[in-house]
């Protein structure tokens, strides 16, 4: 009996741990040369439980990497101008290297305005119009963390991404669009698909690199995968199964694994890369602001 072909697992936890170790070394170097450790400031408005966990995890990860972590927790009813004033104060604070405003913000606060108050040199989420524009123009800037981590993981499965056909499912500002730009910068031929795409299955079957960032549990079926493809599953979806809550991706993992060449699991794939890339951006921003050479991480 021949065994079912099984894709290689792309171990995001291991890749992220390796990256974090290198970031730790770079941070120590920056602290030595500049006389102070890089500092990451995180702003949380409101009491959203998931956001509280994310903010705590980011603070812990920053400290583990040898950085200074600064948290600003504001009540849910804080006015937009007050949030904007805090961001401007952090922009002006020479001790702060990176600023992250945890999303989502409460409905009465205009997230786009607040994000664009962040000094692009400190915009470690890479979401300001300046950094989004730089990515579009192929210029150096701070790049959104989840797309950055996704491309790194794809790179671990392939000798080169150049010339490969990448299909990106999802066109959000946070993930899909920047991911498509990064893959283009790697010389992939990029197709962007979304909720209006006709015959999504056929589009996916063309992909050497298939990145799913839609937020629909197991949307991508096994027979949508080109045999041997690299599958990067960005989705994190909480589902109730057998009376228990669990996390699943946007890809039907078991079915896809029988056809793909390599695939990221959920959890343990793209997720761990997001925080690692946030730390990477903070180290890069710190080096740049202090006139040091960009760390090779
Ligand atoms: P989003 O803003 O809701 O965008 C979803 C995108 O998927 C949209 O462009 C939408 O198309 C498209 N889409 C939705 N349903 C579709 C369908 N049935 N067929 C084809 N396309 C469809 O979500 P997001 O912020 O990009 O996040 C996407 C997923 O990634 C979520 O599961 C999220 O939890 C996860 N995520 C993970 C990380 C991480 O660290 N691993 C970080 C961020 C997000 P339209 O534009 O046409 O509406």
Coordinates of C-alpha atoms and ligand atoms in Angstrom, one line a residue:
X1 CA 0.0 0.0 0.0
X2 CA 1.4 3.4 -0.9
X3 CA 1.1 6.1 1.7
X4 CA -0.8 9.3 1.0
X5 CA 1.6 12.0 -0.1
X6 CA 2.0 14.4 2.7
X7 CA 3.2 18.0 2.5
X8 CA 6.1 19.2 4.6
X9 CA 5.0 21.2 7.6
X10 CA 6.3 24.8 7.6
X11 CA 7.0 25.3 11.3
X12 CA 6.3 28.9 12.0
X13 CA 7.1 28.5 15.7
X14 CA 10.6 27.3 14.9
X15 CA 11.2 29.9 12.2
X16 CA 9.9 32.6 14.6
X17 CA 12.1 31.4 17.5
X18 CA 15.2 31.5 15.3
X19 CA 14.3 35.0 14.1
X20 CA 13.7 36.2 17.7
X21 CA 17.1 34.9 18.7
X22 CA 18.7 36.9 15.9
X23 CA 16.6 40.0 16.9
X24 CA 17.8 39.6 20.5
X25 CA 21.4 39.7 19.3
X26 CA 20.7 42.8 17.1
X27 CA 18.9 44.5 20.0
X28 CA 21.8 43.9 22.3
X29 CA 24.1 45.4 19.7
X30 CA 21.9 48.5 19.3
X31 CA 21.7 49.0 23.1
X32 CA 25.5 48.7 23.3
X33 CA 26.2 51.2 20.5
X34 CA 23.4 53.7 21.3
X35 CA 23.5 53.4 25.1
X36 CA 19.8 52.5 25.4
X37 CA 17.7 49.5 24.5
X38 CA 15.1 50.0 21.7
X39 CA 11.6 50.8 23.1
X40 CA 8.2 49.7 21.8
X41 CA 5.1 51.6 22.9
X42 CA 1.8 49.9 22.5
X43 CA -1.5 51.8 22.8
X44 CA -4.7 50.0 23.8
X45 CA -8.0 51.7 23.9
X46 CA -10.8 49.8 25.6
X47 CA -11.1 46.4 27.2
X48 CA -11.5 44.0 24.2
X49 CA -10.3 40.7 25.7
X50 CA -8.5 39.5 22.6
X51 CA -6.7 42.8 22.2
X52 CA -5.7 42.7 25.9
X53 CA -4.1 39.3 25.3
X54 CA -2.3 40.5 22.1
X55 CA -1.0 43.6 23.9
X56 CA 0.3 41.5 26.8
X57 CA 2.0 39.0 24.4
X58 CA 3.7 41.8 22.5
X59 CA 5.0 43.4 25.7
X60 CA 6.3 40.0 27.0
X61 CA 8.0 39.3 23.6
X62 CA 9.6 42.8 23.4
X63 CA 11.1 42.3 26.9
X64 CA 12.3 38.8 26.0
X65 CA 14.1 40.3 23.0
X66 CA 15.8 42.8 25.4
X67 CA 13.7 45.8 24.4
X68 CA 11.8 48.2 26.7
X69 CA 8.1 47.8 26.5
X70 CA 5.8 50.7 27.3
X71 CA 2.0 50.2 27.5
X72 CA -0.6 52.9 27.4
X73 CA -4.1 51.6 28.3
X74 CA -6.9 54.1 27.8
X75 CA -10.6 53.6 28.8
X76 CA -13.0 52.7 26.0
X77 CA -14.7 56.1 26.1
X78 CA -11.5 58.0 25.4
X79 CA -12.1 60.6 22.7
X80 CA -10.4 60.5 19.3
X81 CA -8.5 63.8 19.9
X82 CA -7.1 62.4 23.2
X83 CA -5.8 59.2 21.5
X84 CA -4.3 61.3 18.7
X85 CA -2.6 63.5 21.3
X86 CA -1.0 60.5 23.0
X87 CA 0.3 59.2 19.6
X88 CA 1.8 62.7 18.9
X89 CA 3.4 62.7 22.4
X90 CA 5.0 59.3 21.6
X91 CA 6.2 60.6 18.2
X92 CA 8.0 63.4 20.1
X93 CA 9.4 61.2 22.8
X94 CA 13.1 60.4 21.8
X95 CA 13.1 57.3 24.0
X96 CA 10.4 55.6 21.9
X97 CA 11.4 53.8 18.8
X98 CA 8.3 52.0 17.8
X99 CA 4.6 52.8 18.2
X100 CA 1.8 50.3 17.7
X101 CA -1.9 51.2 18.1
X102 CA -3.8 48.0 18.8
X103 CA -6.7 47.5 16.4
X104 CA -9.7 47.5 16.4
X105 CA -10.2 50.9 18.0
X106 CA -13.7 51.7 19.5
X107 CA -16.2 52.7 16.9
X108 CA -16.2 56.4 17.8
X109 CA -12.5 56.6 17.0
X110 CA -11.4 57.0 13.4
X111 CA -8.7 54.3 13.1
X112 CA -7.3 55.6 9.8
X113 CA -6.8 59.1 11.4
X114 CA -5.1 57.7 14.4
X115 CA -2.8 55.3 12.4
X116 CA -1.8 58.2 10.2
X117 CA -0.8 60.3 13.3
X118 CA 2.0 57.8 13.9
X119 CA 5.5 59.1 12.7
X120 CA 6.2 56.8 9.8
X121 CA 9.8 56.2 11.2
X122 CA 8.1 54.7 14.3
X123 CA 5.3 52.9 12.5
X124 CA 6.3 49.3 13.3
X125 CA 2.9 48.0 12.1
X126 CA 3.7 49.5 8.7
X127 CA 0.1 50.8 8.3
X128 CA 0.6 54.5 7.8
X129 CA -0.2 55.8 4.3
X130 CA 3.5 56.7 4.0
X131 CA 4.8 53.2 4.6
X132 CA 2.0 51.6 2.5
X133 CA 3.0 54.0 -0.3
X134 CA 6.6 53.2 0.1
X135 CA 5.8 49.5 -0.2
X136 CA 3.8 50.2 -3.3
X137 CA 6.7 52.2 -4.8
X138 CA 9.2 49.5 -4.0
X139 CA 11.0 51.9 -1.6
X140 CA 12.4 51.0 1.8
X141 CA 10.0 51.4 4.7
X142 CA 8.4 49.5 7.6
X143 CA 6.4 46.6 6.3
X144 CA 3.2 45.1 7.9
X145 CA 4.1 42.2 10.1
X146 CA 1.8 39.4 9.1
X147 CA 2.5 39.7 5.3
X148 CA 6.3 40.0 6.1
X149 CA 6.1 36.8 8.1
X150 CA 4.1 35.0 5.5
X151 CA 6.7 35.7 2.8
X152 CA 9.5 34.6 5.1
X153 CA 7.7 31.3 5.6
X154 CA 7.1 30.8 1.9
X155 CA 10.8 31.4 1.4
X156 CA 11.7 28.6 3.8
X157 CA 9.9 26.1 1.5
X158 CA 11.4 27.3 -1.8
X159 CA 14.9 27.9 -3.0
X160 CA 13.6 31.0 -4.7
X161 CA 10.2 32.6 -5.1
X162 CA 11.2 34.3 -8.4
X163 CA 9.0 33.5 -11.3
X164 CA 6.5 31.5 -9.3
X165 CA 2.8 32.2 -9.6
X166 CA 1.5 33.4 -6.3
X167 CA -2.3 33.7 -5.6
X168 CA -3.3 35.8 -2.7
X169 CA -6.9 35.3 -1.4
X170 CA -8.0 38.5 0.4
X171 CA -7.3 42.2 -0.3
X172 CA -7.3 43.8 3.1
X173 CA -5.0 46.7 3.9
X174 CA -3.6 44.7 6.8
X175 CA -2.8 41.5 5.0
X176 CA -3.8 40.8 1.4
X177 CA -2.6 44.0 -0.3
X178 CA 0.8 44.3 1.3
X179 CA 1.3 40.5 0.9
X180 CA 0.7 40.8 -2.8
X181 CA 3.2 43.8 -3.0
X182 CA 5.9 41.8 -1.1
X183 CA 5.4 38.8 -3.4
X184 CA 5.7 41.0 -6.4
X185 CA 8.9 42.4 -5.0
X186 CA 10.1 38.8 -4.8
X187 CA 9.4 38.6 -8.6
X188 CA 6.4 36.4 -8.3
X189 CA 3.6 36.7 -10.8
X190 CA 0.8 37.7 -8.5
X191 CA -2.9 37.2 -8.7
X192 CA -5.2 38.8 -6.1
X193 CA -8.5 37.2 -5.4
X194 CA -11.4 38.3 -3.2
X195 CA -15.1 37.8 -2.6
X196 CA -16.1 38.8 -6.1
X197 CA -13.6 36.5 -7.9
X198 CA -15.2 34.1 -10.3
X199 CA -14.3 30.5 -10.0
X200 CA -12.0 30.9 -7.0
X201 CA -11.2 27.1 -7.1
X202 CA -9.8 27.4 -10.7
X203 CA -7.7 30.5 -9.7
X204 CA -6.3 28.7 -6.7
X205 CA -5.3 25.7 -8.8
X206 CA -2.9 27.9 -10.8
X207 CA -1.0 28.8 -7.7
X208 CA 2.6 27.7 -7.0
X209 CA 2.3 29.8 -3.8
X210 CA -1.2 30.0 -2.4
X211 CA -1.8 32.5 0.5
X212 CA -5.2 32.5 2.1
X213 CA -6.2 35.6 4.2
X214 CA -10.0 35.6 4.1
X215 CA -11.2 34.8 7.6
X216 CA -13.5 32.0 6.4
X217 CA -12.9 28.7 8.1
X218 CA -11.6 26.0 5.7
X219 CA -12.7 27.9 2.6
X220 CA -9.9 26.4 0.5
X221 CA -10.6 22.8 -0.3
X222 CA -8.0 20.1 -0.9
X223 CA -8.8 19.9 -4.7
X224 CA -8.2 23.6 -5.0
X225 CA -4.5 23.0 -4.4
X226 CA -2.0 22.5 -7.3
X227 CA 0.0 19.4 -6.5
X228 CA 3.3 20.4 -4.9
X229 CA 2.1 24.0 -4.1
X230 CA 3.3 25.9 -1.1
X231 CA 0.3 26.9 1.0
X232 CA 0.5 29.8 3.5
X233 CA -2.6 29.9 5.7
X234 CA -3.0 33.3 7.3
X235 CA -6.5 32.7 8.6
X236 CA -7.2 32.4 12.3
X237 CA -10.8 31.3 12.9
X238 CA -12.4 30.2 16.1
X239 CA -14.9 27.4 15.6
X240 CA -17.0 25.2 17.9
X241 CA -16.4 21.5 17.1
X242 CA -17.5 18.5 19.1
X243 CA -18.5 20.9 22.0
X244 CA -15.1 22.5 22.1
X245 CA -13.6 25.7 20.7
X246 CA -10.6 25.4 18.4
X247 CA -8.6 27.5 16.0
X248 CA -8.7 26.6 12.3
X249 CA -7.3 28.4 9.2
X250 CA -8.8 29.4 5.9
X251 CA -7.6 26.1 4.4
X252 CA -8.9 22.6 4.9
X253 CA -5.6 21.5 6.4
X254 CA -5.9 17.7 6.2
X255 CA -7.2 17.7 2.6
X256 CA -4.7 20.3 1.5
X257 CA -1.8 18.5 3.1
X258 CA -2.4 15.5 0.9
X259 CA -1.7 17.6 -2.3
X260 CA 0.6 20.5 -1.2
X261 CA 4.4 20.4 -1.2
X262 CA 4.5 22.4 2.0
X263 CA 1.9 24.0 4.2
X264 CA 1.7 26.1 7.4
X265 CA -0.5 24.7 10.2
X266 CA -3.0 26.8 12.2
X267 CA -2.0 27.5 15.0
X268 CA 1.8 27.4 14.7
X269 CA 2.3 28.8 11.3
X270 CA 1.9 32.5 10.4
X271 CA 0.7 33.5 13.9
X272 CA 4.1 33.3 15.6
X273 CA 5.8 35.2 12.8
X274 CA 3.6 38.3 13.3
X275 CA 5.0 39.2 16.7
X276 CA 8.5 38.2 15.6
X277 CA 8.2 40.6 12.6
X278 CA 6.9 43.4 14.9
X279 CA 10.1 43.0 17.0
X280 CA 12.1 43.0 13.8
X281 CA 10.5 46.2 12.7
X282 CA 11.2 47.8 16.1
X283 CA 14.9 46.8 15.9
X284 CA 15.1 48.2 12.4
X285 CA 13.3 51.5 13.4
X286 CA 15.6 51.8 16.4
X287 CA 18.8 51.4 14.4
X288 CA 17.6 53.8 11.7
X289 CA 16.5 56.5 14.2
X290 CA 19.9 56.2 16.0
X291 CA 21.9 56.5 12.8
X292 CA 23.2 52.9 13.1
X293 CA 23.5 50.4 10.2
X294 CA 20.4 48.4 9.5
X295 CA 20.6 45.1 11.5
X296 CA 20.8 42.0 9.3
X297 CA 17.9 40.1 10.6
Ligands
LIG1 P1 -10.6 41.1 6.3 O1 -10.2 42.5 6.5 O2 -11.9 40.7 6.8 O3 -10.4 40.8 4.8 C1 -10.9 39.5 4.3 C2 -10.6 39.5 2.8 O4 -11.1 38.2 2.3 C3 -11.4 40.5 2.0 O5 -10.6 41.1 1.0 C4 -12.6 39.7 1.4 O6 -13.0 40.1 0.1 C5 -12.0 38.3 1.2 N1 -13.0 37.3 1.3 C6 -13.9 37.1 2.3 N2 -14.7 36.0 2.1 C7 -14.2 35.5 0.9 C8 -14.6 34.4 0.1 N3 -15.7 33.6 0.4 N4 -14.0 34.2 -1.1 C9 -12.9 35.0 -1.4 N5 -12.5 36.0 -0.7 C10 -13.2 36.3 0.4 O7 -9.6 40.1 7.0 P2 -8.0 40.3 7.3 O8 -7.7 41.3 8.4 O9 -7.2 40.4 6.0 O10 -7.7 38.8 7.9 C11 -7.9 37.7 7.2 C12 -7.6 36.4 8.1 O11 -6.3 36.5 8.5 C13 -8.5 36.4 9.3 O12 -8.8 35.0 9.6 C14 -7.6 36.9 10.4 O13 -8.0 36.5 11.7 C15 -6.3 36.4 10.0 N6 -5.2 37.2 10.4 C16 -4.1 36.5 11.0 C17 -3.0 37.2 11.4 C18 -1.9 36.4 12.0 O14 -1.1 36.9 12.8 N7 -1.7 35.1 11.6 C19 -3.0 38.6 11.4 C20 -4.0 39.3 10.8 C21 -5.1 38.6 10.3 P3 -13.7 41.5 -0.2 O15 -12.6 42.5 -0.2 O16 -14.2 41.3 -1.6 O17 -14.7 41.7 0.8

